[in-house]
mmCIF file of C-alpha atoms in Angstrom:
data_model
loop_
_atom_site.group_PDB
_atom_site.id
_atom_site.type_symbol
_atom_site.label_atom_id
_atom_site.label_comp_id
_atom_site.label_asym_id
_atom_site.label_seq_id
_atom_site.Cartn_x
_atom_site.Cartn_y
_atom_site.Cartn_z
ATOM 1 C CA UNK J 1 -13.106 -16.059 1.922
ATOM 2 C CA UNK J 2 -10.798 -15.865 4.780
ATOM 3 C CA UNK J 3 -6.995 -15.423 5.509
ATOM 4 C CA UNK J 4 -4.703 -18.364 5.336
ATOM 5 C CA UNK J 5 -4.340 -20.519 8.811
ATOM 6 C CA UNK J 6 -0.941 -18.861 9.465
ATOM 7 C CA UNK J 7 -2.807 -15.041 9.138
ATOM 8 C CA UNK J 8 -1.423 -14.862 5.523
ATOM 9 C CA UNK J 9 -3.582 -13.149 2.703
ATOM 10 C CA UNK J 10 -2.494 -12.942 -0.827
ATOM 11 C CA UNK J 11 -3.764 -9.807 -2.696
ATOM 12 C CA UNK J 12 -3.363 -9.314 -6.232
ATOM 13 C CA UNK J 13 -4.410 -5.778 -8.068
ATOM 14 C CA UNK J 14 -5.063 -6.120 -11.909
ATOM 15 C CA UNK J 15 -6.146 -3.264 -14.699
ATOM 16 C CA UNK J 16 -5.526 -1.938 -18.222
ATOM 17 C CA UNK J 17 -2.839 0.382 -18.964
ATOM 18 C CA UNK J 18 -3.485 3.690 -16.791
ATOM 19 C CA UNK J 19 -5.736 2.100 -14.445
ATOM 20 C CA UNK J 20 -3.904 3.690 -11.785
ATOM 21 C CA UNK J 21 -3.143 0.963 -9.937
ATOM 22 C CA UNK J 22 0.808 2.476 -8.856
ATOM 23 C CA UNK J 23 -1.003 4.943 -6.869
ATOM 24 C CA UNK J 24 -3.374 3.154 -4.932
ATOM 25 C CA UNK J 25 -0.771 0.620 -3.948
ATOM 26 C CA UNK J 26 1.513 3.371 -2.626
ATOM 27 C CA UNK J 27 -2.214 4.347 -0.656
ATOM 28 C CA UNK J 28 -2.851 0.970 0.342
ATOM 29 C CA UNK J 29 0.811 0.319 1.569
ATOM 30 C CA UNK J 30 0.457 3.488 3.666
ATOM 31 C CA UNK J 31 -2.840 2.570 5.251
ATOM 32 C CA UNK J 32 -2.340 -1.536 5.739
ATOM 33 C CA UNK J 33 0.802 -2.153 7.208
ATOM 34 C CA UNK J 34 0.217 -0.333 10.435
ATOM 35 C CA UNK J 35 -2.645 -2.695 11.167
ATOM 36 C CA UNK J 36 -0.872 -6.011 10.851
ATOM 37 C CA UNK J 37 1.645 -7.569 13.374
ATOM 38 C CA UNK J 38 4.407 -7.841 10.216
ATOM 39 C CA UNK J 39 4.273 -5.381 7.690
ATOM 40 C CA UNK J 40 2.689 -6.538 4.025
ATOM 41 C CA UNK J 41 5.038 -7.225 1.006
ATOM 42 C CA UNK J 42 4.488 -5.129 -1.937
ATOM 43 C CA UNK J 43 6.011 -6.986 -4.827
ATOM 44 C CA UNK J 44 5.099 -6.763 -8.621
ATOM 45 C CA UNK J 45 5.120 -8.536 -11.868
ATOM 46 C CA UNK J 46 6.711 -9.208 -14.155
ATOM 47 C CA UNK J 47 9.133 -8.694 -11.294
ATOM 48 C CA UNK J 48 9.433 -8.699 -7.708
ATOM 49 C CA UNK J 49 13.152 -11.011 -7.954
ATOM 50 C CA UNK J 50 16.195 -10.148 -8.962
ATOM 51 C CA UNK J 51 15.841 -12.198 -12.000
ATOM 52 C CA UNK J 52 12.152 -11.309 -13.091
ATOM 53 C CA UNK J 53 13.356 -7.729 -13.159
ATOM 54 C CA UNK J 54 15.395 -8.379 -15.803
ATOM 55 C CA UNK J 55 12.933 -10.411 -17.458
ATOM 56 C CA UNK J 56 10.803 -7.269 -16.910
ATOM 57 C CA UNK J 57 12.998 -5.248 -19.295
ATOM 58 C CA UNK J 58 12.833 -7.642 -21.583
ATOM 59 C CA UNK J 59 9.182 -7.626 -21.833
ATOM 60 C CA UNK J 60 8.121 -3.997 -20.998
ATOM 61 C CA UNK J 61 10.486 -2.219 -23.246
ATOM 62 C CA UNK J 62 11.338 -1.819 -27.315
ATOM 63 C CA UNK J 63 9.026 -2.679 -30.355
ATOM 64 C CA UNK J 64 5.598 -4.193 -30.507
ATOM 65 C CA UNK J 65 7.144 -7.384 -32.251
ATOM 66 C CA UNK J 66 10.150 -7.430 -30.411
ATOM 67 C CA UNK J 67 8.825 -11.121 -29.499
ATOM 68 C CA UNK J 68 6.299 -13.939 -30.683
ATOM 69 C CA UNK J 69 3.178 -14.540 -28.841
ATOM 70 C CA UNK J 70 4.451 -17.721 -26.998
ATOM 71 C CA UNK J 71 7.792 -16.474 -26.301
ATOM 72 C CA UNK J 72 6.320 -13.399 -24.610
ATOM 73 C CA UNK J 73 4.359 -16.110 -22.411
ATOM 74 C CA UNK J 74 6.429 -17.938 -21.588
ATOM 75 C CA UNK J 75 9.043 -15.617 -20.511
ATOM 76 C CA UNK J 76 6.039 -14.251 -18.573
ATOM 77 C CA UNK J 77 5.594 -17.950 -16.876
ATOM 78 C CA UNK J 78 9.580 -18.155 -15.775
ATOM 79 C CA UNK J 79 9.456 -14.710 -13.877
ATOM 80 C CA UNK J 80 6.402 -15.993 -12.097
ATOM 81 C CA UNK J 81 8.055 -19.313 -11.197
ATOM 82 C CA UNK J 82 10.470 -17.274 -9.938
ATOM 83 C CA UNK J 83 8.379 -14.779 -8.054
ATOM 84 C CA UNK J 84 6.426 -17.429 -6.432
ATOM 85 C CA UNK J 85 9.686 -19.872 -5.336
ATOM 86 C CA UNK J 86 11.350 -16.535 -3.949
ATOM 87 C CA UNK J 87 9.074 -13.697 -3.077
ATOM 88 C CA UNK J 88 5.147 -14.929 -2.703
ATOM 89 C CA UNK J 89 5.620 -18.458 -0.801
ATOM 90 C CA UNK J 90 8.202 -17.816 1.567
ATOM 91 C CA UNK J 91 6.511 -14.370 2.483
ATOM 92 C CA UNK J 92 3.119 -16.268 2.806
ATOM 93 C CA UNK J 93 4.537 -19.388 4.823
ATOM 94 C CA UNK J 94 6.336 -16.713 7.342
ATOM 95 C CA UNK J 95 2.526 -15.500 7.731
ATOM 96 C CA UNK J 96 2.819 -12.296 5.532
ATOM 97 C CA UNK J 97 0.482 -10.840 3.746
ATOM 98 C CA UNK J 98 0.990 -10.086 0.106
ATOM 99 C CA UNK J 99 0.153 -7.731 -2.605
ATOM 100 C CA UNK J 100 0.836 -7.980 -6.034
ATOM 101 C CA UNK J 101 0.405 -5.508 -9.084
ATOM 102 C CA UNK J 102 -0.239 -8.111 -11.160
ATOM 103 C CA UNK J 103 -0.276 -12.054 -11.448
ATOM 104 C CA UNK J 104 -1.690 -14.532 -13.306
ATOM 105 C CA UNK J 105 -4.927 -12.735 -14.681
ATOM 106 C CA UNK J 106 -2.855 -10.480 -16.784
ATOM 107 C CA UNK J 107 -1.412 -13.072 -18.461
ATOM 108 C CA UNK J 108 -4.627 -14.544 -19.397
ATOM 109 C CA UNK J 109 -6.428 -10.825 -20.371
ATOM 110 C CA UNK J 110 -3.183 -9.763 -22.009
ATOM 111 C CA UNK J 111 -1.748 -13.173 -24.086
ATOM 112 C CA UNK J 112 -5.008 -14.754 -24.066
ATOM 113 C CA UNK J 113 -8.109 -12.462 -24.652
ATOM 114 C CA UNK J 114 -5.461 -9.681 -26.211
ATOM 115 C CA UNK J 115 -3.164 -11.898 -28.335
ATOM 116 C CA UNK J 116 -5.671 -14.825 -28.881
ATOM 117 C CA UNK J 117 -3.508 -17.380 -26.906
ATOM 118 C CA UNK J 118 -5.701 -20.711 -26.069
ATOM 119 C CA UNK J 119 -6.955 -19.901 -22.512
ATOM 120 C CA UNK J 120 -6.672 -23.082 -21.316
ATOM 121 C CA UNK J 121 -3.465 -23.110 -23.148
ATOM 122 C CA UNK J 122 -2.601 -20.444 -20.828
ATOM 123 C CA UNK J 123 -4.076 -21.716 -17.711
ATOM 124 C CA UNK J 124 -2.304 -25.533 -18.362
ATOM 125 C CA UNK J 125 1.295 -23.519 -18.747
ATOM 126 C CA UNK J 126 0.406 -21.752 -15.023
ATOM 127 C CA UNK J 127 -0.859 -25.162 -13.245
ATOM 128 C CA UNK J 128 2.367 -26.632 -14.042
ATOM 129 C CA UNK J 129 4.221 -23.541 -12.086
ATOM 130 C CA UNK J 130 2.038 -22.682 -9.466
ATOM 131 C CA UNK J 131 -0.453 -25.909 -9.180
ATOM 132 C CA UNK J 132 -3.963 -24.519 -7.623
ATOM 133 C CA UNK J 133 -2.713 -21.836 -5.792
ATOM 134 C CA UNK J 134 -4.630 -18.219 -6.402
ATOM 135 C CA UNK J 135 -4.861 -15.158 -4.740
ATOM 136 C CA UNK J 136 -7.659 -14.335 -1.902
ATOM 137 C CA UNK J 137 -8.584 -11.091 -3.437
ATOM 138 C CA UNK J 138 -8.252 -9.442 -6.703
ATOM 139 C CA UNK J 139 -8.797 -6.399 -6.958
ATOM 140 C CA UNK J 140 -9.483 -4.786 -10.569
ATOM 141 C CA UNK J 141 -9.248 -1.107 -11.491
ATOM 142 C CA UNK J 142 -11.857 -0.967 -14.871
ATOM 143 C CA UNK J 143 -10.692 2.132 -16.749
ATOM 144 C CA UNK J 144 -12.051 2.988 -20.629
ATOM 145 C CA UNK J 145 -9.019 1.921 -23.179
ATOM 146 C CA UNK J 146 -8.785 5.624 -24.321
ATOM 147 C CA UNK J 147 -8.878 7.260 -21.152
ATOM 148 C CA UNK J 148 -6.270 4.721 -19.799
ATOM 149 C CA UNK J 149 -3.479 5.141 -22.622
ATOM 150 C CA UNK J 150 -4.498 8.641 -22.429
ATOM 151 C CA UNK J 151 -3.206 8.621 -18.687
ATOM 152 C CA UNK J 152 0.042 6.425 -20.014
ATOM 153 C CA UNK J 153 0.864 9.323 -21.951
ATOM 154 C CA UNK J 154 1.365 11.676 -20.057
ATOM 155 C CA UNK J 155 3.770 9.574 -17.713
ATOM 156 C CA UNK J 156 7.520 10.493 -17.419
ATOM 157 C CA UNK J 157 10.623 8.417 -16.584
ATOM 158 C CA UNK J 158 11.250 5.185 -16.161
ATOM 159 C CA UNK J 159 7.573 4.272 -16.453
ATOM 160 C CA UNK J 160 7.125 6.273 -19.628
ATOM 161 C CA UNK J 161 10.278 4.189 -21.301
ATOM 162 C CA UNK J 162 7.927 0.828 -20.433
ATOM 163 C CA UNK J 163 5.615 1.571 -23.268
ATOM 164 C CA UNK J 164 5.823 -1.654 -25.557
ATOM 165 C CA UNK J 165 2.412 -2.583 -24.680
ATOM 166 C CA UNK J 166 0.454 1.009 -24.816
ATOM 167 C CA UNK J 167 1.804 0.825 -28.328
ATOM 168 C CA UNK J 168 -0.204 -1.787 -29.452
ATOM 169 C CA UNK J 169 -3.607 -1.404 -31.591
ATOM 170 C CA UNK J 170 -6.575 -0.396 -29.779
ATOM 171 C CA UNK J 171 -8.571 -2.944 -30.537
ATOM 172 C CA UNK J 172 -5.986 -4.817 -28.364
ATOM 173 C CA UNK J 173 -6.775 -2.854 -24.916
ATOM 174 C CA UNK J 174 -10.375 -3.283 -25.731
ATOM 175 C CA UNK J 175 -9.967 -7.102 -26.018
ATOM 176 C CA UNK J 176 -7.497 -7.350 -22.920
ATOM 177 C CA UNK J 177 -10.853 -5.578 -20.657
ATOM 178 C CA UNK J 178 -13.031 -7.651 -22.265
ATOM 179 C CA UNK J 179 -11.166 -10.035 -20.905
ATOM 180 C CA UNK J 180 -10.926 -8.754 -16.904
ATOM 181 C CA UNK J 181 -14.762 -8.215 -17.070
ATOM 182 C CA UNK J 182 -15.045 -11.806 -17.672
ATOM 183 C CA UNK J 183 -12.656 -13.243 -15.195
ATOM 184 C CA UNK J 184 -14.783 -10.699 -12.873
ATOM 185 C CA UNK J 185 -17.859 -12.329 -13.637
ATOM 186 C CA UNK J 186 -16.923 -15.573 -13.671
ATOM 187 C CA UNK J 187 -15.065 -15.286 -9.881
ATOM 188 C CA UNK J 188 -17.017 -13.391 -7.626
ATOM 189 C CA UNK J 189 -15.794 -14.387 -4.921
ATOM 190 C CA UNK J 190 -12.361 -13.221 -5.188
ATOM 191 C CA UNK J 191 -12.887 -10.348 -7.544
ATOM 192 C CA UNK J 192 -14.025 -6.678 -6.710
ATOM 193 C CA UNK J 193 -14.640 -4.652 -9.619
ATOM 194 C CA UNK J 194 -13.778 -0.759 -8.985
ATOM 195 C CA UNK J 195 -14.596 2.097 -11.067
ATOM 196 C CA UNK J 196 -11.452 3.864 -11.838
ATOM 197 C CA UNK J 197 -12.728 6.867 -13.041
ATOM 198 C CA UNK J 198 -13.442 8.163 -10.033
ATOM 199 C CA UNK J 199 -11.029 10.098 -7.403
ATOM 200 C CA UNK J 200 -8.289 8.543 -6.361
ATOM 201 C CA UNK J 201 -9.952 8.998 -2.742
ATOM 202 C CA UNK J 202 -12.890 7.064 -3.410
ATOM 203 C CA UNK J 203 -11.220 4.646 -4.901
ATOM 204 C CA UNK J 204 -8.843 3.611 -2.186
ATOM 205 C CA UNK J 205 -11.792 4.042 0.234
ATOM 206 C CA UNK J 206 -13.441 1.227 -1.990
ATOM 207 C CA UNK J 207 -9.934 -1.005 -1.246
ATOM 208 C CA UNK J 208 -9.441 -0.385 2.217
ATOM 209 C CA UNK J 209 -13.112 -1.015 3.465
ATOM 210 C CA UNK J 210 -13.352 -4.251 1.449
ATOM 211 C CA UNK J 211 -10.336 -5.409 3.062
ATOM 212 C CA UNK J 212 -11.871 -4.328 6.669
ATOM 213 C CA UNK J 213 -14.460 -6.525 6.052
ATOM 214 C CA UNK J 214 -13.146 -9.317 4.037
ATOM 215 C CA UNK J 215 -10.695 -9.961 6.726
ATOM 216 C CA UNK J 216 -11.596 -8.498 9.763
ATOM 217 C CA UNK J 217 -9.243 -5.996 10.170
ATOM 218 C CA UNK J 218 -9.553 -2.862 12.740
ATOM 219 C CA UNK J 219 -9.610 0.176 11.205
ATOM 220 C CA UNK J 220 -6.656 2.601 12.499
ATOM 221 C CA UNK J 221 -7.357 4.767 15.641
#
């Protein structure tokens, strides 16, 4: 798999809840962008536009039932229209690269293999906003259920008040890795599967030498 004509590369980090995928963003953000002629867009979802942040609040925050299944999704699908026509093409089409905490796989682990959505329910209701288009690399942070909403709980601030989904059932986080595993397996070519119980060193090691290879970058003097 190689970059986009244009030098573009769309990178998209998924995991469970206290995968630790904040801090090896931050990492990678620190390490990529002196190597590329433009620096990289770090963007998330939900989120990344003015309007899928406030989407974002909506999803991320109050009780466990605050909304149905479909509801959830959907509101899910709009900020990612929204993300893509604002943030993710535009970036990509100036010959950016991209990287995303999260896209359309956790919508698929988290309403599909965690909520029981259809998956090709799911996957239908994301052709019809983003056609074909997928990331290059995903790169997925596999943390055990307890140790991650272990991690969760000990957050403070802002990201401690976006809780609504480490409050659901276990069996639910167990379901929603289930899920990544498979996506894993069944797309090897864009998936690399990291341990995230190990340092936060090794891990981001893991990142940036796939990405030296995968694309041919130089590594920094």
């Amino acid at each position: 798999m190689t970059e986009n004509n244009n030098g573009s590369v769309f990178i998209t980090f998924e995991g469970g809840e206290g995968s630790g995928k904040s801090t090896q963003l931050q990492l990678l953000k620190e390490w990529l962008n002196p190597l590329l002629d433009k620096p990289a867009v770090f963007t998330r979802e939900p989120g990344g536009t003015e309007g899928a942040e406030a989407i974002r609040d909506l999803l991320v925050t109050g009780a466990v039932d605050r909304w149905d299944k479909l509801t959830e999704t959907l509101m899910y699908m709009a900020a990612r229209r929204d993300h893509l026509q604002r943030v993710i093409w535009p970036s990509l089409e100036e010959g950016r690269w991209v990287v995303s905490d999260r896209f359309v796989d956790s919508t698929i682990c988290y309403q599909g293999y965690g909520h029981n959505i259809n998956l090709e329910t799911l996957w239908s209701m994301y052709n019809v906003i983003a056609g074909d288009f997928m990331p290059d690399l995903t790169f997925y942070l596999d943390v055990d259920s307890e140790i991650g909403l272990k991690r969760t709980s000990e957050r403070s601030g802002k990201e401690a008040e976006e809780n609504r989904f480490e409050s659901i059932d276990i069996s639910f986080h167990k379901r929603l890795r289930a899920g990544f595993l498979t996506l894993a397996e069944q797309n090897p070519d864009r998936y690399v599967v990291i341990d995230a119980h190990r340092s936060i060193q090794a891990i981001q090691q893991t990142i940036q030498s796939t990405i030296e290879d995968r694309f041919q970058l130089e590594k920094a003097a």
